[in-house]
PDB file of C-alpha atoms in Angstrom:
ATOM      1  CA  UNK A 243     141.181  91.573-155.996  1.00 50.00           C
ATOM      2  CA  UNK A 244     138.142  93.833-156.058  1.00 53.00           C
ATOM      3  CA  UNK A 245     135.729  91.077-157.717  1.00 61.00           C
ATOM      4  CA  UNK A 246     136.825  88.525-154.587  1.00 62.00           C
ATOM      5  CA  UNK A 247     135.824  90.909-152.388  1.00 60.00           C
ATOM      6  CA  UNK A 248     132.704  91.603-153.882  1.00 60.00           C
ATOM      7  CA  UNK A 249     131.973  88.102-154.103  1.00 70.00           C
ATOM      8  CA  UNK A 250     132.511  87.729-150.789  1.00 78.00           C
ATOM      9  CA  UNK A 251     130.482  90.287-149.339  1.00 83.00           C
ATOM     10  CA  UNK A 252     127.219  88.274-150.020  1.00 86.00           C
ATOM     11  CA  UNK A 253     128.261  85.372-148.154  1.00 89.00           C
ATOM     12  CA  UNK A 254     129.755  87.545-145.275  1.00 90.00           C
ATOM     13  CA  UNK A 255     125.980  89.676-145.235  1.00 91.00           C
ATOM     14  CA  UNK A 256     124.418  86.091-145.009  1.00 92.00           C
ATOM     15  CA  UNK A 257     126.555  84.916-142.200  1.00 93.00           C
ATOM     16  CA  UNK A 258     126.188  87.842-139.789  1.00 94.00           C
ATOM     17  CA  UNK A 259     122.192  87.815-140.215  1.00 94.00           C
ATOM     18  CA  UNK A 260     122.306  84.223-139.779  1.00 91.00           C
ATOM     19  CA  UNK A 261     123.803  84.759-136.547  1.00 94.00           C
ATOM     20  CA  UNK A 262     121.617  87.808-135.460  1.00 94.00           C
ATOM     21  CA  UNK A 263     118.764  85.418-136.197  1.00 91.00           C
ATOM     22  CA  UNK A 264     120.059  82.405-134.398  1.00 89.00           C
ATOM     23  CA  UNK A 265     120.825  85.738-131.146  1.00 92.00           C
ATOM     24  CA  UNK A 266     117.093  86.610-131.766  1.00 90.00           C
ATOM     25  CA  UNK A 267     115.941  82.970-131.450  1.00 87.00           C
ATOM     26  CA  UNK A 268     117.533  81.968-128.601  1.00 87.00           C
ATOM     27  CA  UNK A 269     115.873  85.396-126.692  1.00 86.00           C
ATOM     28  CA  UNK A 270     112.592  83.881-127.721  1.00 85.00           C
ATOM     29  CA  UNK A 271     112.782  80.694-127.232  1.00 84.00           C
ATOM     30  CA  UNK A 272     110.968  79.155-123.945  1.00 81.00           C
ATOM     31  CA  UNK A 273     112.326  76.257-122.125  1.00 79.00           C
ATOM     32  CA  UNK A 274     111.082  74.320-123.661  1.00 79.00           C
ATOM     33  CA  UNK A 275     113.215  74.674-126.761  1.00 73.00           C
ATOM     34  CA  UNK A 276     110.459  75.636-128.745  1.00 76.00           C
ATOM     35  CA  UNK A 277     108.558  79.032-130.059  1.00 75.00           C
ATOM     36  CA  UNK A 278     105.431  79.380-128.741  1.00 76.00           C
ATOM     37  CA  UNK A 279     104.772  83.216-130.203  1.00 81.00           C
ATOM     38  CA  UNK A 280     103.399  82.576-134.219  1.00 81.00           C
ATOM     39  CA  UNK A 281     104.174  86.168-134.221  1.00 86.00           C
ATOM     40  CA  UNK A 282     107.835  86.384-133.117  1.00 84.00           C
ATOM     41  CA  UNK A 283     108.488  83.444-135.035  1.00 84.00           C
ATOM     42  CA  UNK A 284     107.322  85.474-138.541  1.00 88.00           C
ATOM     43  CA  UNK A 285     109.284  88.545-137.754  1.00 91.00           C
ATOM     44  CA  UNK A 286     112.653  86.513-138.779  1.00 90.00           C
ATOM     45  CA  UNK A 287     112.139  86.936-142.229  1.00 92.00           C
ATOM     46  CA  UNK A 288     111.856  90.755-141.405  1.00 94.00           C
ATOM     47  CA  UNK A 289     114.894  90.790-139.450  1.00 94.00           C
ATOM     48  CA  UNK A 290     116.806  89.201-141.843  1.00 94.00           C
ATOM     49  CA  UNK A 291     115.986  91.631-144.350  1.00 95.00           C
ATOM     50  CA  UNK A 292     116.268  94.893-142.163  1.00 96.00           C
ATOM     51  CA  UNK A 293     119.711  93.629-141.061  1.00 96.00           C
ATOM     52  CA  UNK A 294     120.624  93.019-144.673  1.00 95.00           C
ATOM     53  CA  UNK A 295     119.702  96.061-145.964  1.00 96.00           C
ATOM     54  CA  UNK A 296     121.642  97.984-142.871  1.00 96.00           C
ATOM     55  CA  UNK A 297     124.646  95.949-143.755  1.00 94.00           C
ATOM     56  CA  UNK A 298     124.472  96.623-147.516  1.00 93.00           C
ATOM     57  CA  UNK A 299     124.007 100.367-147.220  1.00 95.00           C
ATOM     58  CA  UNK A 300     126.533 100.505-144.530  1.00 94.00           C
ATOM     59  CA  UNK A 301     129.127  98.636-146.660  1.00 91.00           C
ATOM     60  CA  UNK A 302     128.239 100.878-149.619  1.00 92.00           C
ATOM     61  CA  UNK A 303     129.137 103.881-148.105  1.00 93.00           C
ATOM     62  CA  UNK A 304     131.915 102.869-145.781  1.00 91.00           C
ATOM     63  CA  UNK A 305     134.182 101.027-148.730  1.00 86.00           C
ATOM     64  CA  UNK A 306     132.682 100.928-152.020  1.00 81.00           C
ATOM     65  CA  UNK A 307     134.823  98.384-153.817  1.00 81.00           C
ATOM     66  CA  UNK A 308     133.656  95.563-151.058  1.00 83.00           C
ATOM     67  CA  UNK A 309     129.930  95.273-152.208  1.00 81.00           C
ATOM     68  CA  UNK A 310     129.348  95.128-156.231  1.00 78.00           C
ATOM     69  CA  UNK A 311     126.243  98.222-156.446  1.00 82.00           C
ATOM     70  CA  UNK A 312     126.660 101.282-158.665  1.00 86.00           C
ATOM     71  CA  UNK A 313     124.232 102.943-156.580  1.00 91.00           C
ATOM     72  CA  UNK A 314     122.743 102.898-152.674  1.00 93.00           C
ATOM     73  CA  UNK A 315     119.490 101.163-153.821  1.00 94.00           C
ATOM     74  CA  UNK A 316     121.573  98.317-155.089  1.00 92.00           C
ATOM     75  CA  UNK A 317     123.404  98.179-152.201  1.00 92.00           C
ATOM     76  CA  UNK A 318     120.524  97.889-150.306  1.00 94.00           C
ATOM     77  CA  UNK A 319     118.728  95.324-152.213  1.00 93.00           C
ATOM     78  CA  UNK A 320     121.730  92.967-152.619  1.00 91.00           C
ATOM     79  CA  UNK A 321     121.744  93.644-148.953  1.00 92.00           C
ATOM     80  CA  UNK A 322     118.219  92.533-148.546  1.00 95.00           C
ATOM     81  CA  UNK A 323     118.092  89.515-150.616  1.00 94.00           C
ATOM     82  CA  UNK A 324     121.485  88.285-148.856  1.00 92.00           C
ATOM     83  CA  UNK A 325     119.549  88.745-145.587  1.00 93.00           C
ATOM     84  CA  UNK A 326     116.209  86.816-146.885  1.00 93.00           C
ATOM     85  CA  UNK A 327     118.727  84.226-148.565  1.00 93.00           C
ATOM     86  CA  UNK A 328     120.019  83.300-144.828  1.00 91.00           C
ATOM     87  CA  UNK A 329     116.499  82.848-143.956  1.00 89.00           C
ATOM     88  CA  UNK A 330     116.553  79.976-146.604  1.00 88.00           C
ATOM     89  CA  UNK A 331     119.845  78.481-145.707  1.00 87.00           C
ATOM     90  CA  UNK A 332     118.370  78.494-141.870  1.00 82.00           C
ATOM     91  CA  UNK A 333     115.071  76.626-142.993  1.00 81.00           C
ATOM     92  CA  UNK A 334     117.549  73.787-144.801  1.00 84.00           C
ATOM     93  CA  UNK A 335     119.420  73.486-142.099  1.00 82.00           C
ATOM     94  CA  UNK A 336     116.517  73.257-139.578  1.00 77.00           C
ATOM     95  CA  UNK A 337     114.504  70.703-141.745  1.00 79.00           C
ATOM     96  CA  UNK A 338     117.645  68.792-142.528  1.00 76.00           C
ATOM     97  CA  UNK A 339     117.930  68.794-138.338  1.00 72.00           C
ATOM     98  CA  UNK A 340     114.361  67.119-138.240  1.00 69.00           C
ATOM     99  CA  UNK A 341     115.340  64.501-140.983  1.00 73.00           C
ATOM    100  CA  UNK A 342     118.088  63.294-138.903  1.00 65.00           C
ATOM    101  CA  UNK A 343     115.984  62.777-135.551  1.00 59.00           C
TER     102      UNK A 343
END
């Protein structure tokens, strides 16, 4: 049961900075629809990341077994690249939006 878990805590990291992204965008956002800010727009990467590495170190030390690190610094970079991976999956799924139109 413990490696399902573990597998699944990547995925879960992903979706919940995803989300905070997608919060963060919509707070920037003018009516437009569009970003205006160059700089606003580059802190998502950031974001991602800091939320990641909250979540994995967070996880680590509040149940163990759920994220697959021997150590905090693991935890907090398999925190970190799950964060910067949603970044990716976001860009997909926005360019796959402007395909489509």
């Amino acid at each position: 049961m413990t490696e399902i878990t573990s597998f699944a805590s990547i995925p879960a990291i992903m979706a919940i900075c995803y989300f905070v992204v997608e919060a963060y965008k919509w707070f920037i956002t003018d009516n437009d629809g569009e970003i205006h800010d160059a700089k606003a727009n580059a802190f998502i990467p950031v974001l991602c990341g800091a939320v990641g590495l909250i979540l994995g170190v967070s996880t680590y030390y509040s149940n163990p077994n759920v994220i697959h690190s021997d150590n905090v610094l693991a935890a907090a970079a398999t925190g970190i690249t799950s964060g910067l991976a949603s970044v990716g999956v976001r860009q997909h799924i926005s360019k796959n939006k402007k395909t489509e139109d």
